[in-house]
Short mmCIF file of N, CA and C in Angstrom, two decimals:
data_model
loop_
_atom_site.label_atom_id
_atom_site.label_comp_id
_atom_site.label_asym_id
_atom_site.label_seq_id
_atom_site.Cartn_x
_atom_site.Cartn_y
_atom_site.Cartn_z
N MET A 1 0.81 -1.17 0.02
CA MET A 1 0.00 -0.01 0.01
C MET A 1 0.86 1.27 0.00
N LEU A 2 1.98 1.21 0.69
CA LEU A 2 2.88 2.35 0.74
C LEU A 2 3.49 2.59 -0.63
N ALA A 3 3.83 1.53 -1.35
CA ALA A 3 4.40 1.66 -2.66
C ALA A 3 3.38 2.30 -3.64
N LEU A 4 2.14 1.91 -3.50
CA LEU A 4 1.10 2.49 -4.36
C LEU A 4 0.93 3.98 -4.09
N GLY A 5 1.01 4.36 -2.83
CA GLY A 5 0.92 5.78 -2.46
C GLY A 5 2.08 6.58 -3.01
N LEU A 6 3.30 6.03 -2.96
CA LEU A 6 4.44 6.74 -3.52
C LEU A 6 4.34 6.89 -5.02
N VAL A 7 3.87 5.85 -5.71
CA VAL A 7 3.71 5.91 -7.14
C VAL A 7 2.65 6.94 -7.52
N LEU A 8 1.53 6.92 -6.84
CA LEU A 8 0.47 7.89 -7.13
C LEU A 8 0.89 9.33 -6.82
N ASN A 9 1.64 9.54 -5.76
CA ASN A 9 2.14 10.88 -5.44
C ASN A 9 3.09 11.36 -6.54
N THR A 10 3.96 10.47 -7.03
CA THR A 10 4.88 10.88 -8.09
C THR A 10 4.12 11.18 -9.38
N VAL A 11 3.14 10.36 -9.71
CA VAL A 11 2.36 10.62 -10.92
C VAL A 11 1.58 11.93 -10.82
N CYS A 12 0.97 12.16 -9.67
CA CYS A 12 0.22 13.42 -9.48
C CYS A 12 1.13 14.62 -9.52
N LEU A 13 2.33 14.53 -8.94
CA LEU A 13 3.26 15.63 -9.01
C LEU A 13 3.71 15.89 -10.46
N GLY A 14 3.89 14.82 -11.22
CA GLY A 14 4.25 14.98 -12.65
C GLY A 14 3.13 15.63 -13.45
N VAL A 15 1.88 15.23 -13.20
CA VAL A 15 0.74 15.81 -13.90
C VAL A 15 0.59 17.28 -13.50
N PHE A 16 0.83 17.59 -12.24
CA PHE A 16 0.73 18.97 -11.79
C PHE A 16 1.81 19.84 -12.45
N CYS A 17 3.04 19.33 -12.55
CA CYS A 17 4.08 20.08 -13.22
C CYS A 17 3.79 20.23 -14.71
N TRP A 18 3.25 19.24 -15.30
CA TRP A 18 2.87 19.33 -16.72
C TRP A 18 1.82 20.40 -16.91
N LEU A 19 0.85 20.46 -16.01
CA LEU A 19 -0.20 21.48 -16.11
C LEU A 19 0.39 22.89 -15.95
N ILE A 20 1.36 23.04 -15.04
CA ILE A 20 1.95 24.36 -14.88
C ILE A 20 2.64 24.79 -16.16
N PHE A 21 3.43 23.92 -16.77
CA PHE A 21 4.15 24.26 -17.96
C PHE A 21 3.21 24.45 -19.16
N ALA A 22 2.17 23.63 -19.26
CA ALA A 22 1.24 23.73 -20.36
C ALA A 22 0.35 24.98 -20.31
N LEU A 23 0.05 25.41 -19.12
CA LEU A 23 -0.89 26.55 -18.96
C LEU A 23 -0.20 27.85 -18.65
N ALA A 24 1.12 27.87 -18.67
CA ALA A 24 1.86 29.09 -18.30
C ALA A 24 1.58 30.26 -19.24
N VAL A 25 1.46 30.01 -20.51
CA VAL A 25 1.27 31.10 -21.50
C VAL A 25 -0.12 31.68 -21.41
N TYR A 26 -1.04 30.98 -20.74
CA TYR A 26 -2.43 31.47 -20.68
C TYR A 26 -2.70 32.29 -19.44
N ALA A 27 -1.68 32.67 -18.67
CA ALA A 27 -1.88 33.47 -17.46
C ALA A 27 -2.44 34.84 -17.81
N VAL A 28 -1.82 35.53 -18.75
CA VAL A 28 -2.30 36.87 -19.10
C VAL A 28 -3.69 36.89 -19.74
N PRO A 29 -3.97 36.01 -20.71
CA PRO A 29 -5.35 35.99 -21.23
C PRO A 29 -6.40 35.63 -20.17
N PHE A 30 -6.03 34.77 -19.22
CA PHE A 30 -6.94 34.43 -18.16
C PHE A 30 -7.26 35.64 -17.30
N PHE A 31 -6.23 36.40 -16.90
CA PHE A 31 -6.44 37.57 -16.09
C PHE A 31 -7.23 38.64 -16.87
N VAL A 32 -6.97 38.77 -18.17
CA VAL A 32 -7.75 39.72 -18.98
C VAL A 32 -9.22 39.27 -19.02
N ALA A 33 -9.44 37.96 -19.20
CA ALA A 33 -10.80 37.46 -19.29
C ALA A 33 -11.54 37.65 -17.93
N VAL A 34 -10.84 37.40 -16.83
CA VAL A 34 -11.51 37.57 -15.53
C VAL A 34 -11.79 39.06 -15.27
N GLY A 35 -10.84 39.92 -15.59
CA GLY A 35 -11.03 41.36 -15.37
C GLY A 35 -12.16 41.94 -16.17
N ILE A 36 -12.21 41.60 -17.45
CA ILE A 36 -13.28 42.11 -18.31
C ILE A 36 -14.61 41.47 -17.98
N GLY A 37 -14.60 40.20 -17.63
CA GLY A 37 -15.83 39.53 -17.22
C GLY A 37 -16.43 40.15 -15.96
N ILE A 38 -15.59 40.45 -14.96
CA ILE A 38 -16.06 41.08 -13.76
C ILE A 38 -16.55 42.50 -14.06
N SER A 39 -15.86 43.21 -14.89
CA SER A 39 -16.31 44.56 -15.28
C SER A 39 -17.64 44.50 -15.97
N ALA A 40 -17.84 43.51 -16.84
CA ALA A 40 -19.13 43.37 -17.52
C ALA A 40 -20.24 43.01 -16.54
N LEU A 41 -19.91 42.17 -15.55
CA LEU A 41 -20.90 41.80 -14.55
C LEU A 41 -21.28 42.99 -13.68
N ASN A 42 -20.28 43.80 -13.33
CA ASN A 42 -20.54 44.98 -12.53
C ASN A 42 -21.31 46.09 -13.28
N SER A 43 -21.22 46.06 -14.61
CA SER A 43 -21.89 47.09 -15.39
C SER A 43 -23.30 46.70 -15.75
N GLY A 44 -23.77 45.53 -15.29
CA GLY A 44 -25.16 45.16 -15.48
C GLY A 44 -25.42 43.99 -16.36
N ALA A 45 -24.39 43.35 -16.87
CA ALA A 45 -24.58 42.17 -17.72
C ALA A 45 -24.98 40.98 -16.84
N SER A 46 -25.63 40.01 -17.46
CA SER A 46 -25.99 38.81 -16.73
C SER A 46 -24.72 37.93 -16.54
N VAL A 47 -24.86 36.90 -15.74
CA VAL A 47 -23.70 36.01 -15.50
C VAL A 47 -23.27 35.32 -16.76
N ILE A 48 -24.23 34.87 -17.56
CA ILE A 48 -23.90 34.20 -18.84
C ILE A 48 -23.25 35.21 -19.79
N GLY A 49 -23.80 36.40 -19.83
CA GLY A 49 -23.24 37.44 -20.73
C GLY A 49 -21.84 37.82 -20.29
N ALA A 50 -21.60 37.99 -18.98
CA ALA A 50 -20.28 38.34 -18.50
C ALA A 50 -19.28 37.21 -18.78
N LEU A 51 -19.75 35.98 -18.63
CA LEU A 51 -18.88 34.83 -18.93
C LEU A 51 -18.49 34.81 -20.40
N PHE A 52 -19.48 35.03 -21.26
CA PHE A 52 -19.21 35.06 -22.70
C PHE A 52 -18.27 36.18 -23.07
N VAL A 53 -18.51 37.40 -22.52
CA VAL A 53 -17.60 38.53 -22.80
C VAL A 53 -16.21 38.26 -22.32
N GLY A 54 -16.04 37.64 -21.15
CA GLY A 54 -14.75 37.32 -20.62
C GLY A 54 -14.01 36.31 -21.48
N ILE A 55 -14.69 35.29 -21.92
CA ILE A 55 -14.10 34.24 -22.76
C ILE A 55 -13.64 34.85 -24.09
N VAL A 56 -14.50 35.64 -24.70
CA VAL A 56 -14.12 36.30 -25.98
C VAL A 56 -12.93 37.24 -25.77
N ALA A 57 -12.92 37.98 -24.70
CA ALA A 57 -11.79 38.91 -24.43
C ALA A 57 -10.48 38.13 -24.19
N GLY A 58 -10.54 37.08 -23.42
CA GLY A 58 -9.30 36.29 -23.18
C GLY A 58 -8.80 35.60 -24.42
N GLY A 59 -9.72 35.01 -25.21
CA GLY A 59 -9.32 34.36 -26.46
C GLY A 59 -8.75 35.35 -27.46
N SER A 60 -9.39 36.49 -27.57
CA SER A 60 -8.91 37.48 -28.53
C SER A 60 -7.56 38.07 -28.08
N THR A 61 -7.35 38.19 -26.78
CA THR A 61 -6.05 38.65 -26.28
C THR A 61 -4.95 37.68 -26.68
N LEU A 62 -5.19 36.40 -26.51
CA LEU A 62 -4.17 35.39 -26.86
C LEU A 62 -3.93 35.39 -28.38
N VAL A 63 -4.98 35.38 -29.15
CA VAL A 63 -4.83 35.30 -30.61
C VAL A 63 -4.15 36.55 -31.17
N MET A 64 -4.60 37.73 -30.71
CA MET A 64 -4.00 38.98 -31.24
C MET A 64 -2.55 39.09 -30.85
N SER A 65 -2.21 38.68 -29.64
CA SER A 65 -0.80 38.82 -29.24
C SER A 65 0.07 37.83 -29.99
N GLN A 66 -0.41 36.63 -30.23
CA GLN A 66 0.38 35.66 -31.01
C GLN A 66 0.53 36.15 -32.45
N ILE A 67 -0.50 36.71 -33.03
CA ILE A 67 -0.41 37.24 -34.38
C ILE A 67 0.56 38.45 -34.41
N ALA A 68 0.44 39.32 -33.43
CA ALA A 68 1.33 40.48 -33.39
C ALA A 68 2.78 40.02 -33.22
N PHE A 69 3.01 39.02 -32.37
CA PHE A 69 4.35 38.51 -32.17
C PHE A 69 4.91 37.88 -33.44
N ALA A 70 4.06 37.16 -34.18
CA ALA A 70 4.52 36.48 -35.37
C ALA A 70 4.69 37.43 -36.56
N MET A 71 3.92 38.49 -36.64
CA MET A 71 3.97 39.37 -37.78
C MET A 71 4.98 40.52 -37.68
N THR A 72 5.35 40.89 -36.46
CA THR A 72 6.23 42.06 -36.33
C THR A 72 7.68 41.66 -36.64
N ARG A 73 8.39 42.62 -37.16
CA ARG A 73 9.82 42.40 -37.45
C ARG A 73 10.69 43.14 -36.42
N SER A 74 10.08 43.98 -35.60
CA SER A 74 10.84 44.72 -34.60
C SER A 74 11.18 43.83 -33.42
N THR A 75 12.47 43.78 -33.14
CA THR A 75 12.93 42.93 -32.05
C THR A 75 12.47 43.50 -30.70
N ILE A 76 12.42 44.82 -30.58
CA ILE A 76 11.99 45.45 -29.33
C ILE A 76 10.50 45.15 -29.08
N LEU A 77 9.68 45.22 -30.10
CA LEU A 77 8.26 44.91 -29.95
C LEU A 77 8.04 43.44 -29.61
N ARG A 78 8.81 42.57 -30.26
CA ARG A 78 8.73 41.14 -29.90
C ARG A 78 9.13 40.86 -28.47
N ALA A 79 10.20 41.53 -28.03
CA ALA A 79 10.63 41.34 -26.65
C ALA A 79 9.59 41.88 -25.68
N GLY A 80 8.93 42.98 -26.03
CA GLY A 80 7.88 43.51 -25.16
C GLY A 80 6.70 42.60 -25.06
N ILE A 81 6.25 42.07 -26.19
CA ILE A 81 5.11 41.12 -26.18
C ILE A 81 5.48 39.87 -25.44
N GLY A 82 6.69 39.38 -25.68
CA GLY A 82 7.14 38.18 -24.96
C GLY A 82 7.25 38.42 -23.47
N ALA A 83 7.69 39.59 -23.07
CA ALA A 83 7.80 39.90 -21.64
C ALA A 83 6.41 40.00 -20.98
N ILE A 84 5.45 40.54 -21.72
CA ILE A 84 4.10 40.63 -21.19
C ILE A 84 3.55 39.25 -20.85
N PHE A 85 3.93 38.24 -21.61
CA PHE A 85 3.44 36.91 -21.33
C PHE A 85 4.38 36.12 -20.41
N SER A 86 5.67 36.32 -20.49
CA SER A 86 6.62 35.52 -19.72
C SER A 86 6.76 35.96 -18.28
N VAL A 87 6.71 37.23 -17.99
CA VAL A 87 6.92 37.72 -16.63
C VAL A 87 5.80 37.23 -15.71
N PRO A 88 4.48 37.37 -16.02
CA PRO A 88 3.50 36.80 -15.13
C PRO A 88 3.59 35.30 -14.96
N ALA A 89 3.95 34.61 -16.06
CA ALA A 89 4.10 33.16 -15.95
C ALA A 89 5.29 32.79 -15.04
N ALA A 90 6.35 33.57 -15.14
CA ALA A 90 7.52 33.31 -14.26
C ALA A 90 7.17 33.59 -12.80
N ILE A 91 6.38 34.64 -12.55
CA ILE A 91 5.99 34.93 -11.16
C ILE A 91 5.10 33.83 -10.63
N ALA A 92 4.18 33.35 -11.44
CA ALA A 92 3.30 32.23 -11.03
C ALA A 92 4.11 30.97 -10.81
N GLY A 93 5.10 30.71 -11.69
CA GLY A 93 5.96 29.55 -11.52
C GLY A 93 6.78 29.63 -10.25
N TYR A 94 7.27 30.82 -9.91
CA TYR A 94 8.02 31.01 -8.70
C TYR A 94 7.17 30.63 -7.47
N HIS A 95 5.95 31.16 -7.39
CA HIS A 95 5.11 30.91 -6.25
C HIS A 95 4.66 29.48 -6.13
N VAL A 96 4.38 28.82 -7.27
CA VAL A 96 3.97 27.44 -7.25
C VAL A 96 5.14 26.56 -6.77
N VAL A 97 6.32 26.76 -7.31
CA VAL A 97 7.46 25.93 -6.92
C VAL A 97 7.86 26.21 -5.48
N LEU A 98 7.75 27.46 -5.03
CA LEU A 98 7.99 27.79 -3.63
C LEU A 98 7.04 27.05 -2.70
N ALA A 99 5.75 27.02 -3.06
CA ALA A 99 4.78 26.31 -2.25
C ALA A 99 5.01 24.81 -2.29
N MET A 100 5.38 24.28 -3.43
CA MET A 100 5.62 22.83 -3.54
C MET A 100 6.90 22.43 -2.81
N SER A 101 7.90 23.31 -2.83
CA SER A 101 9.17 22.97 -2.19
C SER A 101 9.04 23.02 -0.68
N GLN A 102 8.05 23.66 -0.16
CA GLN A 102 7.88 23.66 1.32
C GLN A 102 7.49 22.28 1.83
N LEU A 103 7.03 21.40 0.96
CA LEU A 103 6.67 20.04 1.36
C LEU A 103 7.94 19.21 1.64
N GLY A 104 9.01 19.47 0.91
CA GLY A 104 10.15 18.58 1.01
C GLY A 104 11.45 19.19 1.40
N ALA A 105 11.66 20.49 1.22
CA ALA A 105 12.95 21.12 1.53
C ALA A 105 12.83 21.90 2.81
N PRO A 106 13.54 21.55 3.85
CA PRO A 106 13.42 22.26 5.13
C PRO A 106 14.15 23.61 5.12
N SER A 107 15.18 23.75 4.30
CA SER A 107 15.98 24.98 4.29
C SER A 107 15.35 26.04 3.45
N LEU A 108 15.32 27.26 3.94
CA LEU A 108 14.76 28.38 3.18
C LEU A 108 15.61 28.69 1.96
N ALA A 109 16.91 28.52 2.08
CA ALA A 109 17.83 28.81 0.96
C ALA A 109 17.51 27.84 -0.21
N TRP A 110 17.35 26.56 0.10
CA TRP A 110 17.06 25.61 -0.98
C TRP A 110 15.68 25.87 -1.57
N ARG A 111 14.70 26.26 -0.78
CA ARG A 111 13.39 26.57 -1.33
C ARG A 111 13.44 27.75 -2.28
N GLU A 112 14.24 28.77 -1.92
CA GLU A 112 14.40 29.92 -2.82
C GLU A 112 15.11 29.54 -4.11
N ILE A 113 16.12 28.68 -3.99
CA ILE A 113 16.86 28.26 -5.19
C ILE A 113 15.91 27.48 -6.13
N PHE A 114 15.14 26.56 -5.54
CA PHE A 114 14.19 25.79 -6.39
C PHE A 114 13.12 26.71 -6.97
N ALA A 115 12.65 27.71 -6.19
CA ALA A 115 11.64 28.62 -6.69
C ALA A 115 12.18 29.46 -7.82
N CYS A 116 13.42 29.93 -7.70
CA CYS A 116 14.01 30.72 -8.80
C CYS A 116 14.22 29.90 -10.06
N LEU A 117 14.66 28.65 -9.89
CA LEU A 117 14.79 27.77 -11.06
C LEU A 117 13.44 27.47 -11.69
N GLY A 118 12.44 27.32 -10.87
CA GLY A 118 11.09 27.11 -11.38
C GLY A 118 10.54 28.33 -12.13
N ALA A 119 10.87 29.51 -11.61
CA ALA A 119 10.44 30.75 -12.29
C ALA A 119 11.08 30.87 -13.67
N VAL A 120 12.37 30.60 -13.73
CA VAL A 120 13.06 30.68 -15.00
C VAL A 120 12.54 29.65 -16.00
N SER A 121 12.32 28.44 -15.54
CA SER A 121 11.85 27.42 -16.46
C SER A 121 10.43 27.63 -16.93
N VAL A 122 9.54 28.09 -16.04
CA VAL A 122 8.16 28.37 -16.44
C VAL A 122 8.11 29.58 -17.34
N GLY A 123 8.88 30.63 -17.06
CA GLY A 123 8.93 31.81 -17.90
C GLY A 123 9.47 31.50 -19.28
N ALA A 124 10.52 30.65 -19.35
CA ALA A 124 11.07 30.24 -20.63
C ALA A 124 10.08 29.39 -21.41
N THR A 125 9.34 28.56 -20.72
CA THR A 125 8.32 27.75 -21.41
C THR A 125 7.22 28.65 -21.97
N ALA A 126 6.79 29.64 -21.24
CA ALA A 126 5.78 30.56 -21.75
C ALA A 126 6.31 31.31 -22.97
N TRP A 127 7.56 31.71 -22.94
CA TRP A 127 8.16 32.41 -24.09
C TRP A 127 8.16 31.49 -25.29
N MET A 128 8.58 30.23 -25.12
CA MET A 128 8.66 29.32 -26.25
C MET A 128 7.29 28.97 -26.78
N ARG A 129 6.27 28.86 -25.94
CA ARG A 129 4.93 28.59 -26.40
C ARG A 129 4.37 29.77 -27.17
N LEU A 130 4.73 30.97 -26.78
CA LEU A 130 4.27 32.15 -27.53
C LEU A 130 4.95 32.23 -28.89
N THR A 131 6.17 31.86 -28.97
CA THR A 131 6.90 31.92 -30.24
C THR A 131 6.62 30.70 -31.16
N LEU A 132 5.71 29.87 -30.76
CA LEU A 132 5.40 28.67 -31.53
C LEU A 132 4.93 29.02 -32.96
N PHE A 133 4.16 30.09 -33.08
CA PHE A 133 3.61 30.44 -34.39
C PHE A 133 4.45 31.49 -35.09
N ALA A 134 5.54 31.89 -34.50
CA ALA A 134 6.40 32.93 -35.13
C ALA A 134 7.20 32.29 -36.25
N GLU A 135 7.32 33.05 -37.33
CA GLU A 135 8.07 32.57 -38.49
C GLU A 135 9.55 32.71 -38.21
N SER A 136 10.31 31.65 -38.48
CA SER A 136 11.75 31.77 -38.30
C SER A 136 12.35 32.40 -39.55
N ARG A 137 13.20 33.35 -39.33
CA ARG A 137 13.82 34.09 -40.45
C ARG A 137 15.30 33.76 -40.46
N PRO A 138 15.85 33.52 -41.65
CA PRO A 138 17.30 33.30 -41.71
C PRO A 138 18.03 34.60 -41.41
N LEU A 139 19.25 34.48 -41.02
CA LEU A 139 20.07 35.65 -40.75
C LEU A 139 20.49 36.27 -42.07
N VAL A 140 19.88 37.40 -42.39
CA VAL A 140 20.14 38.10 -43.63
C VAL A 140 20.73 39.47 -43.23
N PRO A 141 21.89 39.80 -43.78
CA PRO A 141 22.48 41.10 -43.42
C PRO A 141 21.62 42.24 -43.95
N SER A 142 21.67 43.35 -43.24
CA SER A 142 20.88 44.51 -43.64
C SER A 142 21.53 45.21 -44.83
N GLY A 143 20.96 46.31 -45.27
CA GLY A 143 21.41 47.01 -46.45
C GLY A 143 22.82 47.61 -46.30
N ALA A 144 23.29 47.86 -45.07
CA ALA A 144 24.58 48.48 -44.87
C ALA A 144 25.75 47.52 -45.17
N VAL A 145 25.49 46.25 -45.04
CA VAL A 145 26.53 45.25 -45.28
C VAL A 145 26.12 44.47 -46.52
N GLY A 146 27.02 44.32 -47.46
CA GLY A 146 26.72 43.59 -48.68
C GLY A 146 26.54 42.10 -48.43
N SER A 147 25.78 41.44 -49.28
CA SER A 147 25.55 40.01 -49.12
C SER A 147 26.47 39.16 -50.00
N GLY A 148 27.50 39.73 -50.51
CA GLY A 148 28.43 38.96 -51.33
C GLY A 148 28.93 39.80 -52.50
N PRO A 149 29.78 39.27 -53.31
CA PRO A 149 30.28 40.03 -54.45
C PRO A 149 29.18 40.25 -55.49
N GLN A 150 29.17 41.48 -56.04
CA GLN A 150 28.20 41.82 -57.06
C GLN A 150 28.96 42.35 -58.29
N ALA A 151 28.33 42.18 -59.44
CA ALA A 151 28.94 42.63 -60.66
C ALA A 151 29.02 44.16 -60.70
N THR A 152 30.16 44.68 -61.22
CA THR A 152 30.33 46.10 -61.24
C THR A 152 29.57 46.69 -62.41
N PHE A 153 29.60 46.05 -63.55
CA PHE A 153 28.86 46.53 -64.74
C PHE A 153 27.63 45.64 -64.95
N THR A 154 26.55 46.09 -64.47
CA THR A 154 25.33 45.25 -64.60
C THR A 154 24.68 45.36 -65.98
N GLY A 155 25.06 46.41 -66.75
CA GLY A 155 24.46 46.56 -68.07
C GLY A 155 25.06 45.65 -69.11
N ALA A 156 26.27 45.19 -68.91
CA ALA A 156 26.94 44.33 -69.86
C ALA A 156 26.67 42.86 -69.52
N THR A 157 25.68 42.29 -70.22
CA THR A 157 25.35 40.88 -69.98
C THR A 157 25.69 40.06 -71.23
N ARG A 158 25.97 38.84 -70.99
CA ARG A 158 26.35 37.99 -72.10
C ARG A 158 25.17 37.19 -72.58
N GLY A 159 24.97 37.03 -73.82
CA GLY A 159 23.97 36.18 -74.42
C GLY A 159 22.60 36.84 -74.47
N GLY A 160 22.45 38.13 -74.27
CA GLY A 160 21.30 38.96 -74.22
C GLY A 160 20.05 38.46 -74.65
#
């Protein structure tokens, strides 16, 4: 019976960690959905209407940010959109790992180390899930640097 309990605890901990990593990118759309849903409820909408408005707002936040991240060429804008999604996920990962490490690590220093590692890994996972739809571009030099030797006389071609 003890072995079954240990196996089930390990499986449940693995499923819980998988859920944290899988749902990390949805932290911001969830908070947007909850905020707009509560605002709609407070402004006089019914519970069903507020739920619908919140779901639409959260879904559109996720879709529009992924499209904006994939379509923009500006590195600064991409970093900003990525930070908007990664920082809340990293904070959530920090707190979840800190709470989970209180079960097994007696030292405060080790709990903080595990929590910081959890924050980095959950934030990185959220960043990678956001960039899933981004187009990969080859490294192409800009106009200031030439891309190789070019012909000096372009008007003189052979075999016209």
